[in-house]
Amino acid sequence: MAAAAILARRCTRLSRRFATITDPAAPSFAAPIGAGSITPPSLERIPGRAAQVERLKHDTPFDVVVVGGGCVGAGAALDAAARGLRVALVERGDYGSETSSRSTKLLWAGIRYLATAAAGLLRRESLAQPMKALRDFGSEFRMVLNCHRERRFMIEQQPHLCHWMPIALPFDRWWVSPAPFGHPLFSLFPVLSPLVTTFYDSLSSFTCPPSFVVGPKAAQRRFPQLQDKGLLFATVFHEAMHDDARTNIAIALTAAERGAAVANYCEVTGLIKENGRAAGVSVLDRVTSQRFDVRAKAVVFCGGPYTDALRKLGDEKAEDAVAGASGTHVVLPGYYCPRDQGLLDYNTSDGRFLFFLPWLGHTLVGTTDAPSAAETRPTAPEDEVQWLLNECSRYLSPDVRVSRKDVLSAWRGWSRRGVPHSCRTERDDATASVAQATPRARPARGARRAGL
C-alpha cells in the first residue's frame, strides 16, 4: 500500500509538471499550443499598463518610439531593446487587434512566391530585359529563403506557439488548364509537384517533416471529405501553424521584459518636429483621455496598411507609400476538414491560393485578396464569403454540402504592399531604422506572410 501511494504521488507530480492544453487540430508530432496556466516568473516582473504609461510620460527622451503594436511593431521594439536602446511602443487598440490576428494562422515559407517568381523569370517578356528579370527573381528568392529561416526559428525556438501542419495538394488530372501562375510550364504542375515540394523542403535544409505522395485511396483515408471522383493522387507538404495573436502578444511581452515601455490603447495624434525633423509623438491615452508627449531620437511607423495616415500627421502632402489589400476568412464546423491535415487549392477560379485548415476544432478557410483601402474592425463582405463557399464545393465531396448557414465566423484583415514610387524614398526594413536610430520618422514593413 505504501509503495502504491508513493507511485501515485509521483504520477500526480509528473502529470502536473507536464500538463498542457493541446491544440485539437495539431497532428501527433505537433508541439502543444498552450502551456497551462503557469505564469513564468519573468512576466510577473513586467510592470502593468499604468506603470508603463507613466514611463512613457516621464522617461523621455527615448532612443526609439515605435508606433503600432502589431507583429511588425512589437518585433521592431524587441529588436531595438535587444540592441540596448531605450524603446517606447504605443498601440491605439490592443496588441494584434488588426491584421496581426486576422491571418490564415500559417507561418508559411512562400511556396506561392517561389512559383510566381519562376513564372516571371520564364516569361517571353523576360528575354527583352534579362538582367531585370534575374534581379526580380533573385529578390523574390531571397525573400522566400528569409521566410524559411523565420519559420525554422519560430518552430525551433517557440514550440509552445507553433506546430507543423501537413497540407495536401490533390490532383485529378495530369495537365492543368488554364495554367496556374500564368505560365504554360505550370500546366504540368501535377507531374512536377513532388519535385517542387522536395525542393521547397530543401530550402529549410530538410528540417521540416518531409513531403510525400499518396495514392487516391490513401488520400481519401487522410482527407475523407475530398471529392473522390477521378482523384489521381495527392502531394503532401508541411507548413508551420501558430496562434497569430498569441505570437504577437508574446513578442510584445518579450520586448517589455527587455526593458521597452509598451502600452496599448495609446493613440498617436501628432508628430513632434524640431528643426524639421521628427523628435517624438503626441499621444492620447484612450483609457484615461489624458494627453502627453513621448519624445525620442527616432520614430518608427509600424502601422501596416494604416502607415500612410501616420505619415501624413507630419506631412499632409506626403505621397502614399503603402497600398492595402483585404483578405477574408471564414470558419466552418470541424467536420469539413480532418483534425490533423489541411488542404491547399493552388488554382482557384481566379488564380488565388485557398487553404482549408483545422483550427481549434473548427475549419478555417481563406483567403481572398482584393485591393482596397484599410478599415478598422471591418465586417467580411458577403460576396467574398460566398466566393469562399463556392470554391470549397469544387474539392469537397457532394455528400459534404457547404451552405451559408454553416459559416460560424468571418473576418477580414489587410496586408500592405509597397507603392512603386516609395522605393525611392523609404527604407524597407524596420531593423535598419532601429539599428541606425536616426532622428527621422520611417514607415516599417514586415515580411509577407500567410495570405495576408
mmCIF file of C-alpha atoms in Angstrom, residues 96-245:
data_model
loop_
_atom_site.group_PDB
_atom_site.id
_atom_site.type_symbol
_atom_site.label_atom_id
_atom_site.label_comp_id
_atom_site.label_asym_id
_atom_site.label_seq_id
_atom_site.Cartn_x
_atom_site.Cartn_y
_atom_site.Cartn_z
ATOM 1 C CA GLY A 96 -2.696 42.323 -32.655
ATOM 2 C CA SER A 97 -6.229 43.715 -32.829
ATOM 3 C CA GLU A 98 -5.911 44.483 -36.537
ATOM 4 C CA THR A 99 -4.211 42.422 -39.272
ATOM 5 C CA SER A 100 -1.913 40.505 -36.912
ATOM 6 C CA SER A 101 -4.846 38.498 -35.553
ATOM 7 C CA ARG A 102 -6.659 38.025 -38.890
ATOM 8 C CA SER A 103 -4.252 35.832 -40.849
ATOM 9 C CA THR A 104 -4.549 32.254 -42.111
ATOM 10 C CA LYS A 105 -2.645 31.156 -38.951
ATOM 11 C CA LEU A 106 0.251 29.893 -41.081
ATOM 12 C CA LEU A 107 3.947 30.663 -40.823
ATOM 13 C CA TRP A 108 4.294 29.673 -44.427
ATOM 14 C CA ALA A 109 7.574 29.962 -46.250
ATOM 15 C CA GLY A 110 6.265 31.297 -49.554
ATOM 16 C CA ILE A 111 5.674 28.402 -51.943
ATOM 17 C CA ARG A 112 3.401 30.655 -53.991
ATOM 18 C CA TYR A 113 6.046 33.387 -54.264
ATOM 19 C CA LEU A 114 8.557 30.772 -55.404
ATOM 20 C CA ALA A 115 6.199 29.683 -58.200
ATOM 21 C CA THR A 116 5.292 33.210 -59.315
ATOM 22 C CA ALA A 117 8.969 34.237 -59.307
ATOM 23 C CA ALA A 118 9.858 31.261 -61.513
ATOM 24 C CA ALA A 119 6.926 32.028 -63.830
ATOM 25 C CA GLY A 120 8.089 35.648 -64.133
ATOM 26 C CA LEU A 121 11.640 34.579 -64.960
ATOM 27 C CA LEU A 122 10.484 32.174 -67.671
ATOM 28 C CA ARG A 123 8.104 34.563 -69.434
ATOM 29 C CA ARG A 124 8.891 35.587 -73.001
ATOM 30 C CA GLU A 125 8.983 39.248 -71.956
ATOM 31 C CA SER A 126 11.999 38.489 -69.742
ATOM 32 C CA LEU A 127 14.131 37.931 -72.851
ATOM 33 C CA ALA A 128 13.939 41.645 -73.623
ATOM 34 C CA GLN A 129 15.309 42.590 -70.168
ATOM 35 C CA PRO A 130 17.157 39.514 -68.872
ATOM 36 C CA MET A 131 19.120 41.304 -66.136
ATOM 37 C CA LYS A 132 15.995 42.910 -64.695
ATOM 38 C CA ALA A 133 14.226 39.532 -64.774
ATOM 39 C CA LEU A 134 17.127 37.908 -62.930
ATOM 40 C CA ARG A 135 17.186 40.699 -60.335
ATOM 41 C CA ASP A 136 13.448 40.365 -59.742
ATOM 42 C CA PHE A 137 13.741 36.593 -59.414
ATOM 43 C CA GLY A 138 16.712 36.936 -57.058
ATOM 44 C CA SER A 139 14.808 39.385 -54.885
ATOM 45 C CA GLU A 140 11.817 37.053 -54.578
ATOM 46 C CA PHE A 141 14.037 34.031 -53.996
ATOM 47 C CA ARG A 142 15.926 35.772 -51.174
ATOM 48 C CA MET A 143 12.602 36.726 -49.611
ATOM 49 C CA VAL A 144 11.497 33.072 -49.702
ATOM 50 C CA LEU A 145 14.796 31.975 -48.115
ATOM 51 C CA ASN A 146 14.245 34.517 -45.335
ATOM 52 C CA CYS A 147 10.742 33.155 -44.785
ATOM 53 C CA HIS A 148 12.215 29.655 -44.418
ATOM 54 C CA ARG A 149 14.716 30.947 -41.855
ATOM 55 C CA GLU A 150 11.979 32.698 -39.887
ATOM 56 C CA ARG A 151 9.734 29.645 -39.984
ATOM 57 C CA ARG A 152 12.570 27.420 -38.801
ATOM 58 C CA PHE A 153 13.426 29.837 -36.000
ATOM 59 C CA MET A 154 9.832 30.015 -34.798
ATOM 60 C CA ILE A 155 9.227 26.273 -34.861
ATOM 61 C CA GLU A 156 12.511 25.536 -33.041
ATOM 62 C CA GLN A 157 12.526 28.386 -30.537
ATOM 63 C CA GLN A 158 8.774 28.724 -29.880
ATOM 64 C CA PRO A 159 7.383 25.162 -29.801
ATOM 65 C CA HIS A 160 4.654 26.264 -27.388
ATOM 66 C CA LEU A 161 3.305 28.651 -30.055
ATOM 67 C CA CYS A 162 3.916 26.735 -33.296
ATOM 68 C CA HIS A 163 3.443 23.266 -34.761
ATOM 69 C CA TRP A 164 3.791 21.567 -38.144
ATOM 70 C CA MET A 165 0.719 21.056 -40.290
ATOM 71 C CA PRO A 166 0.658 18.646 -43.275
ATOM 72 C CA ILE A 167 -1.146 20.176 -46.255
ATOM 73 C CA ALA A 168 -2.427 18.111 -49.180
ATOM 74 C CA LEU A 169 -2.391 19.147 -52.840
ATOM 75 C CA PRO A 170 -4.989 16.868 -54.512
ATOM 76 C CA PHE A 171 -4.791 16.221 -58.261
ATOM 77 C CA ASP A 172 -7.495 14.794 -60.530
ATOM 78 C CA ARG A 173 -5.662 15.370 -63.833
ATOM 79 C CA TRP A 174 -2.127 15.309 -65.214
ATOM 80 C CA TRP A 175 -2.485 18.524 -67.215
ATOM 81 C CA VAL A 176 -3.998 21.700 -65.736
ATOM 82 C CA SER A 177 -5.705 24.294 -67.915
ATOM 83 C CA PRO A 178 -5.717 27.245 -67.662
ATOM 84 C CA ALA A 179 -2.111 27.122 -66.479
ATOM 85 C CA PRO A 180 -1.521 28.123 -62.843
ATOM 86 C CA PHE A 181 0.630 31.212 -62.167
ATOM 87 C CA GLY A 182 0.144 32.414 -65.745
ATOM 88 C CA HIS A 183 2.825 30.227 -67.368
ATOM 89 C CA PRO A 184 2.228 27.159 -69.579
ATOM 90 C CA LEU A 185 5.028 25.218 -67.844
ATOM 91 C CA PHE A 186 2.875 25.026 -64.731
ATOM 92 C CA SER A 187 0.197 23.146 -66.642
ATOM 93 C CA LEU A 188 2.464 20.196 -65.736
ATOM 94 C CA PHE A 189 2.297 21.057 -62.034
ATOM 95 C CA PRO A 190 0.660 17.715 -61.110
ATOM 96 C CA VAL A 191 3.703 15.918 -62.563
ATOM 97 C CA LEU A 192 6.190 18.435 -61.141
ATOM 98 C CA SER A 193 4.637 18.740 -57.661
ATOM 99 C CA PRO A 194 6.781 16.045 -55.936
ATOM 100 C CA LEU A 195 9.948 17.744 -57.230
ATOM 101 C CA VAL A 196 8.668 21.208 -56.326
ATOM 102 C CA THR A 197 7.771 20.252 -52.746
ATOM 103 C CA THR A 198 11.081 18.408 -52.262
ATOM 104 C CA PHE A 199 12.967 21.498 -53.461
ATOM 105 C CA TYR A 200 10.786 23.563 -51.116
ATOM 106 C CA ASP A 201 11.839 21.302 -48.226
ATOM 107 C CA SER A 202 15.492 21.742 -49.194
ATOM 108 C CA LEU A 203 15.263 25.499 -48.673
ATOM 109 C CA SER A 204 14.806 24.715 -44.969
ATOM 110 C CA SER A 205 17.743 22.261 -45.089
ATOM 111 C CA PHE A 206 15.160 19.469 -44.698
ATOM 112 C CA THR A 207 14.461 20.483 -41.087
ATOM 113 C CA CYS A 208 10.708 20.281 -41.715
ATOM 114 C CA PRO A 209 8.832 16.967 -41.931
ATOM 115 C CA PRO A 210 9.425 15.587 -45.452
ATOM 116 C CA SER A 211 6.886 15.980 -48.239
ATOM 117 C CA PHE A 212 5.452 12.805 -49.763
ATOM 118 C CA VAL A 213 2.971 11.467 -52.304
ATOM 119 C CA VAL A 214 -0.101 9.335 -51.533
ATOM 120 C CA GLY A 215 -2.396 7.457 -53.895
ATOM 121 C CA PRO A 216 -6.156 8.029 -54.210
ATOM 122 C CA LYS A 217 -7.161 5.527 -51.532
ATOM 123 C CA ALA A 218 -4.646 6.843 -49.001
ATOM 124 C CA ALA A 219 -5.680 10.402 -49.854
ATOM 125 C CA GLN A 220 -9.309 9.512 -49.152
ATOM 126 C CA ARG A 221 -8.368 7.941 -45.835
ATOM 127 C CA ARG A 222 -6.350 11.010 -44.813
ATOM 128 C CA PHE A 223 -8.943 13.507 -46.105
ATOM 129 C CA PRO A 224 -12.315 11.714 -46.365
ATOM 130 C CA GLN A 225 -14.109 14.966 -47.204
ATOM 131 C CA LEU A 226 -12.342 15.080 -50.582
ATOM 132 C CA GLN A 227 -14.269 14.514 -53.759
ATOM 133 C CA ASP A 228 -13.153 11.011 -54.786
ATOM 134 C CA LYS A 229 -14.336 11.129 -58.405
ATOM 135 C CA GLY A 230 -11.276 10.979 -60.659
ATOM 136 C CA LEU A 231 -8.777 11.599 -57.856
ATOM 137 C CA LEU A 232 -5.318 10.505 -59.052
ATOM 138 C CA PHE A 233 -3.046 11.249 -56.112
ATOM 139 C CA ALA A 234 -2.115 13.943 -53.591
ATOM 140 C CA THR A 235 1.211 15.546 -52.750
ATOM 141 C CA VAL A 236 1.582 16.435 -49.078
ATOM 142 C CA PHE A 237 3.982 19.103 -47.812
ATOM 143 C CA HIS A 238 4.286 20.845 -44.452
ATOM 144 C CA GLU A 239 3.914 24.379 -43.184
ATOM 145 C CA ALA A 240 4.004 25.749 -39.659
ATOM 146 C CA MET A 241 0.854 26.925 -37.877
ATOM 147 C CA HIS A 242 0.591 29.276 -34.932
ATOM 148 C CA ASP A 243 -1.848 31.372 -32.948
ATOM 149 C CA ASP A 244 -1.043 34.706 -34.610
ATOM 150 C CA ALA A 245 -2.500 36.913 -31.870
#
